[in-house]
Coordinates of C-alpha atoms in Angstrom, one line a residue:
X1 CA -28.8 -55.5 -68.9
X2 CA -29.9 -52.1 -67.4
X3 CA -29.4 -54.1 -63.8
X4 CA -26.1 -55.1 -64.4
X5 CA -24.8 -51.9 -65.4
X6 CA -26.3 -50.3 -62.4
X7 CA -24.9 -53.1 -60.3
X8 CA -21.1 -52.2 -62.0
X9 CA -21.2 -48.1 -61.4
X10 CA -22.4 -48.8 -57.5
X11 CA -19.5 -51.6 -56.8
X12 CA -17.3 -48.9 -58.8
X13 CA -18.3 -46.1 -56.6
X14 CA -18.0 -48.6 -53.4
X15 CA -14.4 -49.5 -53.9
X16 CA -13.4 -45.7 -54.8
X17 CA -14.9 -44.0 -51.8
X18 CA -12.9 -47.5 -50.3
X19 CA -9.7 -45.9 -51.7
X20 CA -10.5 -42.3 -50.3
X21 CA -10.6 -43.3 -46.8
X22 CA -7.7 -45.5 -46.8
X23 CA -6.1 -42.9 -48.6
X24 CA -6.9 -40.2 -45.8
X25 CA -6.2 -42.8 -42.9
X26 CA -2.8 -43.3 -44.0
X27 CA -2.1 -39.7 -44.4
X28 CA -3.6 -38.9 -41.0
X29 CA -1.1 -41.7 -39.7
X30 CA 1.7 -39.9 -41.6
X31 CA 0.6 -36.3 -39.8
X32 CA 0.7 -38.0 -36.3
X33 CA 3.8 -39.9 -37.0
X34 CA 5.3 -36.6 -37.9
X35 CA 3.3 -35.0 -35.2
X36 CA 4.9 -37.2 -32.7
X37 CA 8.3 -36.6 -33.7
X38 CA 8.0 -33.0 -34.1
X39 CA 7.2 -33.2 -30.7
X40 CA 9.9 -35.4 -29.3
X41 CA 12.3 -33.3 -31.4
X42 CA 11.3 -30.2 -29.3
X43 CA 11.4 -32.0 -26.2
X44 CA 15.1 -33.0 -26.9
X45 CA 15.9 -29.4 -27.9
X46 CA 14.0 -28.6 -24.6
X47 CA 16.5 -30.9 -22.8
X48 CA 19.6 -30.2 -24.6
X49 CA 19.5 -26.6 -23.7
X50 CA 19.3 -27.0 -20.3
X51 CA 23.2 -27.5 -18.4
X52 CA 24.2 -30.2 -17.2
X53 CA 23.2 -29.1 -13.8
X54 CA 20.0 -28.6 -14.2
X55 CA 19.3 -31.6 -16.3
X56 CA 20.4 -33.5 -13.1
X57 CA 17.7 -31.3 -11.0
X58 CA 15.2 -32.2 -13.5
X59 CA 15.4 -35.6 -13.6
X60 CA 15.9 -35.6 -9.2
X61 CA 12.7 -33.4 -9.3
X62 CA 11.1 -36.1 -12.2
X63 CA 12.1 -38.6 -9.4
X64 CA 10.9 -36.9 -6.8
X65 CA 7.5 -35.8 -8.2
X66 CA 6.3 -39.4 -9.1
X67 CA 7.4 -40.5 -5.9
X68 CA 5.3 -38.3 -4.5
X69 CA 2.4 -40.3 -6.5
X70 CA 3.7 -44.0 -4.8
X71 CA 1.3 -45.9 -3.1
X72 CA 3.6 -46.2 0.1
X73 CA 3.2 -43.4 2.6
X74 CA 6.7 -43.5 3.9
X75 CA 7.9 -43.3 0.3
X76 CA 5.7 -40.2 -0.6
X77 CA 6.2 -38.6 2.6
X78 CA 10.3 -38.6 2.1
X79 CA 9.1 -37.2 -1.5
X80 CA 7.0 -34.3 -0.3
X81 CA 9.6 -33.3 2.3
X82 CA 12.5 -33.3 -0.2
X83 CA 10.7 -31.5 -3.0
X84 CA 8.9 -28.6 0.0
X85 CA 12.9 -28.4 0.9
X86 CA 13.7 -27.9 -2.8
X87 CA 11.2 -24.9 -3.3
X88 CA 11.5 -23.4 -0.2
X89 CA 15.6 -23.0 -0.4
X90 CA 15.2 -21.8 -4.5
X91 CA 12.0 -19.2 -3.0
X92 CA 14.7 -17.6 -0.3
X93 CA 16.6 -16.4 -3.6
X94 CA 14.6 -15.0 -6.4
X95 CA 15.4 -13.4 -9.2
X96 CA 13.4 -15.2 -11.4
X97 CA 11.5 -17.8 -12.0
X98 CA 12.7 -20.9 -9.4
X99 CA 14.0 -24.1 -11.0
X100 CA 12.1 -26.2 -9.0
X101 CA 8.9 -24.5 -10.2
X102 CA 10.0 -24.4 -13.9
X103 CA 10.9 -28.2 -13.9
X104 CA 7.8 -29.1 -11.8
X105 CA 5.1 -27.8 -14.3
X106 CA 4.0 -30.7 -16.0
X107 CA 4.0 -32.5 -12.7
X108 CA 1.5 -30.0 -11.4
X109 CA -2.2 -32.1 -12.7
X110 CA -0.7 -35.3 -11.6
X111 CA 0.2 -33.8 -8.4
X112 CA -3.3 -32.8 -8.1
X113 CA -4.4 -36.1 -9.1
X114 CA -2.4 -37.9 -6.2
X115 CA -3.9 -35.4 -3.7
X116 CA -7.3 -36.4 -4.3
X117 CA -6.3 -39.9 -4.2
X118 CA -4.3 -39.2 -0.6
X119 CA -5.5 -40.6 2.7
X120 CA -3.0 -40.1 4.9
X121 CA -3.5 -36.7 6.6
X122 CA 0.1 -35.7 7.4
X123 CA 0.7 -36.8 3.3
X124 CA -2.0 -34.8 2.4
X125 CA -1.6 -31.2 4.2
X126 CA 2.8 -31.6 3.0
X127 CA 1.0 -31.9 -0.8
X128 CA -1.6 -29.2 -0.1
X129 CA 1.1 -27.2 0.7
X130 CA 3.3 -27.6 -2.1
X131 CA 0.5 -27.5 -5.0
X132 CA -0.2 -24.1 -3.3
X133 CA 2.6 -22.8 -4.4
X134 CA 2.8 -24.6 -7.5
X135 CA -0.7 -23.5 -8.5
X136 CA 0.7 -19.6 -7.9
X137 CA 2.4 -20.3 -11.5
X138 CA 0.6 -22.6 -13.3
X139 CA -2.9 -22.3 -11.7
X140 CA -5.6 -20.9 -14.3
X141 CA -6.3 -17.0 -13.6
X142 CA -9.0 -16.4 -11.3
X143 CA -9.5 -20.2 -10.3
X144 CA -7.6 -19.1 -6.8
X145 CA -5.7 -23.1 -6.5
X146 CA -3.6 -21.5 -4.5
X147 CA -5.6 -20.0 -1.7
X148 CA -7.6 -23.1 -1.6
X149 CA -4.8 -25.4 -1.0
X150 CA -3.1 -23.4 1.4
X151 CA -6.6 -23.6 3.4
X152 CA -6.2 -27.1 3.0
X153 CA -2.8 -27.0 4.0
X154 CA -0.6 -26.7 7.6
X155 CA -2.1 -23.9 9.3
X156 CA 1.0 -24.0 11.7
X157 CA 3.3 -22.9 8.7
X158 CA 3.7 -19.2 8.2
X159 CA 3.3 -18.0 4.6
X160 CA 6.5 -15.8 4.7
X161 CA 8.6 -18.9 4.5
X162 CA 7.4 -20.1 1.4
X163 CA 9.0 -16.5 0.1
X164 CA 7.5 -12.7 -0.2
X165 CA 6.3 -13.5 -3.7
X166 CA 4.1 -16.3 -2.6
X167 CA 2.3 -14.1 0.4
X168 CA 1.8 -11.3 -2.3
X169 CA -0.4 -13.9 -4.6
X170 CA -2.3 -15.0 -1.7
X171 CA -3.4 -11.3 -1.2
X172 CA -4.7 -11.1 -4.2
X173 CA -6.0 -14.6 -4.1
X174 CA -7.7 -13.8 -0.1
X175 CA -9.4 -10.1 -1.5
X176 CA -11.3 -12.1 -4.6
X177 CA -12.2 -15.0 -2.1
X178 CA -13.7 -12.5 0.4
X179 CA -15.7 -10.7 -2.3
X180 CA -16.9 -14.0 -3.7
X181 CA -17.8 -15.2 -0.2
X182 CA -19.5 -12.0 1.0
X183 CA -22.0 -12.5 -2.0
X184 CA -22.7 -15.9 -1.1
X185 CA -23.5 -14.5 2.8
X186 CA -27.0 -13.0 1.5
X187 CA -28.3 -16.1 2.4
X188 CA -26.4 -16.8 5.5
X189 CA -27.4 -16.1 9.5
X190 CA -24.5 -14.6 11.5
X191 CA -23.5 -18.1 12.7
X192 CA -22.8 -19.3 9.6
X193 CA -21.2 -15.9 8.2
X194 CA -18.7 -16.4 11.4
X195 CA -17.5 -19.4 10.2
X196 CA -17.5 -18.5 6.7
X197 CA -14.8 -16.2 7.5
X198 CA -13.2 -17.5 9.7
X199 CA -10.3 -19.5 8.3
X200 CA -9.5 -16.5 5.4
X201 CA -9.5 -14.2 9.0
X202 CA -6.7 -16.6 10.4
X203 CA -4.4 -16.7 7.4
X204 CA -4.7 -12.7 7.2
X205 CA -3.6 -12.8 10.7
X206 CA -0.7 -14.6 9.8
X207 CA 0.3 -12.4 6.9
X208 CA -0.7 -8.7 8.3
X209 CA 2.3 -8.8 11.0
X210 CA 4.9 -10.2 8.1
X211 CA 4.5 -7.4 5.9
X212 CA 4.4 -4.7 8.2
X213 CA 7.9 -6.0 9.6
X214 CA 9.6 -6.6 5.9
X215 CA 8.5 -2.6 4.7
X216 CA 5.5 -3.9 2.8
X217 CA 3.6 -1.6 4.9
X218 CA 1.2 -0.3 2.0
X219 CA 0.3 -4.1 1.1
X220 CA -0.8 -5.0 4.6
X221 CA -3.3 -1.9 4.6
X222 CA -4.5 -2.5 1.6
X223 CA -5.2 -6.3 2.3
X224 CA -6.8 -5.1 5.6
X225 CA -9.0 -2.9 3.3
X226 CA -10.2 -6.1 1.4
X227 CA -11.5 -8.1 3.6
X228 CA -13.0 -4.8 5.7
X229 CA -10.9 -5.4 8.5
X230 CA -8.9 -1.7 8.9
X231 CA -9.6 -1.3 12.7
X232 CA -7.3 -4.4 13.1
X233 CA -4.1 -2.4 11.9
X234 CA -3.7 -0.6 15.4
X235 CA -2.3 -3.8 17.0
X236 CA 0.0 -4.8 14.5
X237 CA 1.3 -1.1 14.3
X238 CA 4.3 -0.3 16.1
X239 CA 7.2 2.5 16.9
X240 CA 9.9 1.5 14.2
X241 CA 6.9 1.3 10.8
X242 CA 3.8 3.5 11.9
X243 CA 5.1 6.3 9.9
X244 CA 4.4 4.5 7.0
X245 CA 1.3 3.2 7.7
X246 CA -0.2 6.4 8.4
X247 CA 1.3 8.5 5.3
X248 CA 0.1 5.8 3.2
X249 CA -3.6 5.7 5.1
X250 CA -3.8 9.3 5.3
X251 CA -3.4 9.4 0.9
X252 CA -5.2 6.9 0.8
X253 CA -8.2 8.7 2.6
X254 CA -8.1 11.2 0.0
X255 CA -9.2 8.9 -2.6
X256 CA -11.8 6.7 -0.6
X257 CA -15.9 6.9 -0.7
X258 CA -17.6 7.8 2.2
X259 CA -17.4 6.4 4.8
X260 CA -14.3 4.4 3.8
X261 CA -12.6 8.0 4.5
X262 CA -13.3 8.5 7.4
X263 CA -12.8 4.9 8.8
X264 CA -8.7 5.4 7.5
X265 CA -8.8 8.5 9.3
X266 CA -10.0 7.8 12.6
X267 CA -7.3 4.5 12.5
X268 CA -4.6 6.7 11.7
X269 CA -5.5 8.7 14.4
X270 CA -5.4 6.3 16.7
X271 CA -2.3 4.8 15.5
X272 CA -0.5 8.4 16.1
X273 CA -2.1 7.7 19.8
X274 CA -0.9 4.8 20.4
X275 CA 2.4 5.4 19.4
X276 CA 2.2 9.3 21.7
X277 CA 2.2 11.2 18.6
X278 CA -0.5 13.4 20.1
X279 CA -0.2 16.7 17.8
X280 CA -0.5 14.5 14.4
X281 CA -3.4 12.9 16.3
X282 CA -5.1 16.4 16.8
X283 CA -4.2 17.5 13.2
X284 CA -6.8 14.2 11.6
X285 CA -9.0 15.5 15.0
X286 CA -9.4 18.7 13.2
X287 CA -10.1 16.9 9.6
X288 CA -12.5 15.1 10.9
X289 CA -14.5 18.2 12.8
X290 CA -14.9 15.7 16.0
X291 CA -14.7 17.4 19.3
X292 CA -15.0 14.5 21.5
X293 CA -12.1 13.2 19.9
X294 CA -10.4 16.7 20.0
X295 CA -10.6 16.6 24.1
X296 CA -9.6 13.0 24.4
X297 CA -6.8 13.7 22.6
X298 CA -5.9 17.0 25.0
X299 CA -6.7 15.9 28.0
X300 CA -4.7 12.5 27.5
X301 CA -1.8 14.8 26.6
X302 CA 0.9 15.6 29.0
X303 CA 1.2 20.1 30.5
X304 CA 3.7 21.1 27.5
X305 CA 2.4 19.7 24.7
X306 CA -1.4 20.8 26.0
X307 CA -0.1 24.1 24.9
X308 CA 1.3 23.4 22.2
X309 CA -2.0 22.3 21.2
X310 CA -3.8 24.9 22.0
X311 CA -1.7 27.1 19.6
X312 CA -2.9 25.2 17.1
X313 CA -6.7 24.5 18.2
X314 CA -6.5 28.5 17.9
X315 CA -4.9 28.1 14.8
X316 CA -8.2 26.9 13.1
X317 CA -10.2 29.0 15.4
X318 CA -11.8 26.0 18.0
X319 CA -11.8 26.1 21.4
X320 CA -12.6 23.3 23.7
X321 CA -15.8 24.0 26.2
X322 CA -14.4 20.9 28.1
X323 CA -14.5 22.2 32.3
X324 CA -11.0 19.9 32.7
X325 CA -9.4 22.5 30.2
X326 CA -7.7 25.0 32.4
X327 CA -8.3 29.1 31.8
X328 CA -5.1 29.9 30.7
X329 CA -5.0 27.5 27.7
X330 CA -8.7 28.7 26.6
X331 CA -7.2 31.9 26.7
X332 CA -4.9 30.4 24.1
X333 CA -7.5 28.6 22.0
X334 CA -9.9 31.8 22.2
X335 CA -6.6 33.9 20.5
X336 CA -7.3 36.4 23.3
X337 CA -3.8 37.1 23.7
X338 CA -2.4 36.7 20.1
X339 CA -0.4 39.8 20.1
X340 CA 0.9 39.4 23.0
X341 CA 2.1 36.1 22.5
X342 CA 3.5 37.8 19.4
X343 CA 5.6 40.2 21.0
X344 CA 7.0 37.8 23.2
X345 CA 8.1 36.1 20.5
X346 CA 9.6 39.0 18.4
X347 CA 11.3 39.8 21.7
X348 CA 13.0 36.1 22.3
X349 CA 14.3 36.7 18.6
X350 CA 15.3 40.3 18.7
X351 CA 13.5 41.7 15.4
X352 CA 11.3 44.1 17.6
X353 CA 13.1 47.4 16.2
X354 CA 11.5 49.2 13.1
X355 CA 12.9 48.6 10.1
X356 CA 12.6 50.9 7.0
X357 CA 12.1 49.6 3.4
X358 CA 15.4 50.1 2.4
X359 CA 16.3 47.7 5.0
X360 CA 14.4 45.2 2.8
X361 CA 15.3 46.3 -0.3
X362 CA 18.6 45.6 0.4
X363 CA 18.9 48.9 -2.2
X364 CA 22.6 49.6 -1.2
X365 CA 23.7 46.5 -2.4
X366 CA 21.5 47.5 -6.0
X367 CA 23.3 50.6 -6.0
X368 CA 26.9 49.3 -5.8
X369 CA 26.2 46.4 -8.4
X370 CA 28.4 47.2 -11.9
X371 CA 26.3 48.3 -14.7
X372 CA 23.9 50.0 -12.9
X373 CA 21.9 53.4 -13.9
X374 CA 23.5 55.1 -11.1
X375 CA 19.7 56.6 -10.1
X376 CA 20.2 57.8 -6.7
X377 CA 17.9 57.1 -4.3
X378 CA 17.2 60.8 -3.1
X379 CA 15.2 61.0 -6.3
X380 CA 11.1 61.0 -4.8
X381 CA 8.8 58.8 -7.0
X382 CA 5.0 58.5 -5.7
X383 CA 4.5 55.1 -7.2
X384 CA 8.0 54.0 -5.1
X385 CA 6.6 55.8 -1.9
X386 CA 3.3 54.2 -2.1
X387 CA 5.4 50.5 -2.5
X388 CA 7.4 51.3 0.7
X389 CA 4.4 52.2 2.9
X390 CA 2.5 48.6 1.9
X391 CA 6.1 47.2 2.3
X392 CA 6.5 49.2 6.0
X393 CA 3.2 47.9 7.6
X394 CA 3.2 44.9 6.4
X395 CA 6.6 44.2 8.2
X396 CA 6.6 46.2 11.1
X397 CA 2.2 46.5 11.7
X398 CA 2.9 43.1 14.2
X399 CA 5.1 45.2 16.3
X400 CA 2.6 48.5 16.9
X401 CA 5.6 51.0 15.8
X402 CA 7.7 52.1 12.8
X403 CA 9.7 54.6 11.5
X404 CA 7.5 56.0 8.3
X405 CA 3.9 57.3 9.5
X406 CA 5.0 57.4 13.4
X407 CA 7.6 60.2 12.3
X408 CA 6.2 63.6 12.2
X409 CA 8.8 65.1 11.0
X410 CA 9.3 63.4 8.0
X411 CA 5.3 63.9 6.9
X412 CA 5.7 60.7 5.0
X413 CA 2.1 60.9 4.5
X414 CA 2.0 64.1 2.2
X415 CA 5.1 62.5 0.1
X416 CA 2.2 60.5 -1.6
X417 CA -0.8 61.5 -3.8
X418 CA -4.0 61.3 -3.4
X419 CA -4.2 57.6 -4.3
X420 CA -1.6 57.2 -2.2
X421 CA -3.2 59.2 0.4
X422 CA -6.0 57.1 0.2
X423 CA -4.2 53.6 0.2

C-alpha cells in the first residue's frame, strides 16, 4: 500500500512539472510572437516615415546591395559601380548624414560577407572600396575597417574623392595604425620595418597634398606629426598656403617635448627658405641659438635684405664671425654705429629739434579745456620739475641736445631739490 501511494505522488509530480513547462513554452511562443511583431511594427513605422523618394532609393539601394552579393561577376560588378556612383555623388554634398549610407547599414556585414567570398580582383578592390567607407559609420570604434579596406582597395583612387569627411577618418584611422605597427616593429629588422610602412607611407602621400590645397593646413601637419614624418612638409609646401603651415607649426612648437620642438622649428624654417622669406627664417635662427644656420641663411640672402638682417642680428646682440660677411655689416651686427644710425634716422623724419615737456604734455590744450582749475602754469612745483626732467631725457637723450639742462640761463638744475638734484 505504502508503494502505491508513493507510485501516485511521483506520477502526480511528473505530469505537473509536465504542465509547467508546457505552460512556459507557450508563453515564451506568445513573447516571440509578439516580439516579432513588435518588430515588424517598427520596421513599418521605419518605412512609413521615410518620403516617397527615398523609399524608392531604399529599395534601388536594397537592389543594388544584394546584387552586389550575386554569384555573376558582370552582375556584381554593374552593382558595385552603381552603388560607389551613389556614395560618391551624396559625399560631394554633406550636410549630414548621406542617404546612401543611412540606407546601406544593415547591408554593411553582408557586404563584408560577399567580400571574403570574392574572387575576382577587379570585384573585390570596387567592394574594398566601398565597405571603406561604409565602415567610417558603422565600423566598431577602434577596429580601424576603414583603413584596412582602403589598403585593400584601388591604390589609383585618391581619397579626396570619396569626400573631406572620409580623408579626415582615415587620419585618425592611419595615426592609431602607425602607433600599433611601430610596437609590433621591436621585433622587426629594417627590411621588414620598410615594408611595414610602406603602404600607410603611400596613402599619407596621397592625402598630405589634398589638405594642404583645400585649407586643412593644420590637419596635414598634424598627420605628418603621427606617423613621424614632419621633414616631408617642405615639398608639399608652397607660396599661396605656407603661411599657415608655419603659424600653426611655430604654436605648435611651443607645446611639444624635446626634441619634437625643435624638429617643427627647424621645418618652419626651412619652409620660410624655401619660399625667400629670409628674415622669418633668421627670427626661428635666432630661437634656435644655431649659428651655422644663422650664416646660411645671410649669406644665401640677397645685398638689401643682408642689412636688414644685420639690424636685427644686432638686435639680439650676435654677430657673425663668418670671413664672407663684409666689414661694414659686422659693423652693424657689433652695434658700433648705433647712434649714428640713430641720428640718421631722426634726421630722414625731422624730429631732431629739442622739444620741452610741455610739448608733450600737450598742457595748453589742459588749460583751455572747460571746467578746469585755471592753475597757471608759471606756478613752480619741485615734484612737477623733477617729472619734466625724466620726461626731457628720456625724449630728447637719443639726440645728444635739449633745451632744460643744456640752458644756462635757465639753471634748471637748481629749480629742483635735493632729491631732485640727485635724480
Amino acid at each position: 500500500m505504502v508503494s502505491e501511494g508513493t507510485d501516485a505522488k511521483k506520477d502526480a509530480d511528473v505530469a505537473a512539472k509536465s504542465k509547467a513547462a508546457a505552460d512556459d513554452t507557450n508563453k515564451d511562443a506568445k513573447k516571440g510572437t509578439k516580439d516579432a511583431k513588435g518588430k515588424s511594427k517598427d520596421k513599418d513605422a521605419a518605412t512609413s516615415d521615410l518620403s516617397e523618394e527615398d523609399q524608392i532609393k531604399k529599395e534601388q539601394l536594397d537592389l543594388l546591395a544584394e546584387r552586389a552579393r550575386d554569384s555573376d561577376p558582370g552582375v556584381q560588378k554593374l552593382a558595385l559601380e552603381t552603388i560607389r556612383t551613389e556614395i560618391r555623388t551624396a559625399t560631394s554634398s554633406m550636410t549630414s548624414v548621406p542617404k546612401p549610407l543611412k540606407f546601406l547599414r544593415e547591408h554593411y556585414v553582408p557586404l563584408k560577407n560577399a567580400y571574403q567570398a570574392t574572387t575576382v580582383h577587379e570585384n573585390k578592390v570596387l567592394l574594398a572600396d566601398i565597405l571603406s567607407v561604409l565602415a567610417m559609420t558603422m565600423a566598431e570604434s577602434g577596429s580601424r575597417e576603414s583603413l584596412h579596406f582602403k589598403l585593400e582597395g584601388s591604390t589609383d583612387a585618391p581619397p579626396d574623392s570619396w569626400g573631406h569627411e572620409y580623408v579626415r577618418s582615415l587620419c585618425g584611422e592611419i595615426g592609431q595604425e602607425y602607433a600599433f605597427r611601430l610596437e609590433a616593429e621591436n621585433t622587426m629588422n629594417d627590411e621588414d620595418k620598410t615594408k611595414t610602412m610602406s603602404d600607410l607611407m603611400d596613402l599619407v602621400k596621397q592625402i598630405v597634398p589634398f589638405l594642404l590645397s583645400n585649407n586643412a593646413q593644420p590637419e596635414a601637419v598634424d598627420l605628418l606629426m603621427e606617423v613621424d614624418s614632419m621633414f616631408m612638409l617642405s615639398h608639399y609646401v608652397d607660396h599661396t598656403n605656407f603661411e599657415r603651415v608655419c603659424l600653426y607649426l611655430l604654436t605648435c612648437a611651443a607645446y611639444l617635448p624635446e626634441p619634437e620642438d625643435r624638429e617643427a622649428l627647424e621645418e618652419a624654417c626651412k619652409i620660410y627658405l624655401k619660399c625667400d622669406k629670409p628674415t622669418q627664417a633668421m627670427r626661428i635662427a635666432l630661437k634656435l641659438n644655431q649659428q651655422d644656420l644663422m650664416e646660411k641663411i645671410f649669406l644665401q640672402s640677397p645685398p638689401a635684405i643682408q642689412k636688414q638682417l644685420a639690424f636685427d642680428l644686432a638686435r639680439q646682440n650676435t654677430v657673425l664671425t663668418s670671413s664672407e660677411v663684409d666689414e661694414p655689416l659686422k659693423e652693424i651686427m657689433s652695434n658700433a654705429k648705433l647712434s649714428h644710425f640713430y641720428l640718421t634716422l631722426a634726421k630722414d623724419l625731422q624730429v631732431t629739434e629739442p622739444k620741452l615737456p610741455e610739448d608733450i604734455y600737450k598742457s595748453h590744450l589742459v588749460e583751455m579745456r572747460p571746467g578746469s582749475s585755471g592753475l597757471s602754469s608759471n606756478v613752480d612745483s619741485a615734484r612737477q620739475n623733477l617729472a619734466s626732467t625724466f620726461v626731457n631725457a628720456f625724449v630728447n637723450m637719443g639726440f645728444g641736445e635739449d633745451k632744460l639742462m643744456s640752458d644756462e640761463e635757465a639753471k634748471w638744475i637748481y629749480r629742483n631739490k635735493e632729491h631732485g638734484m640727485m635724480s
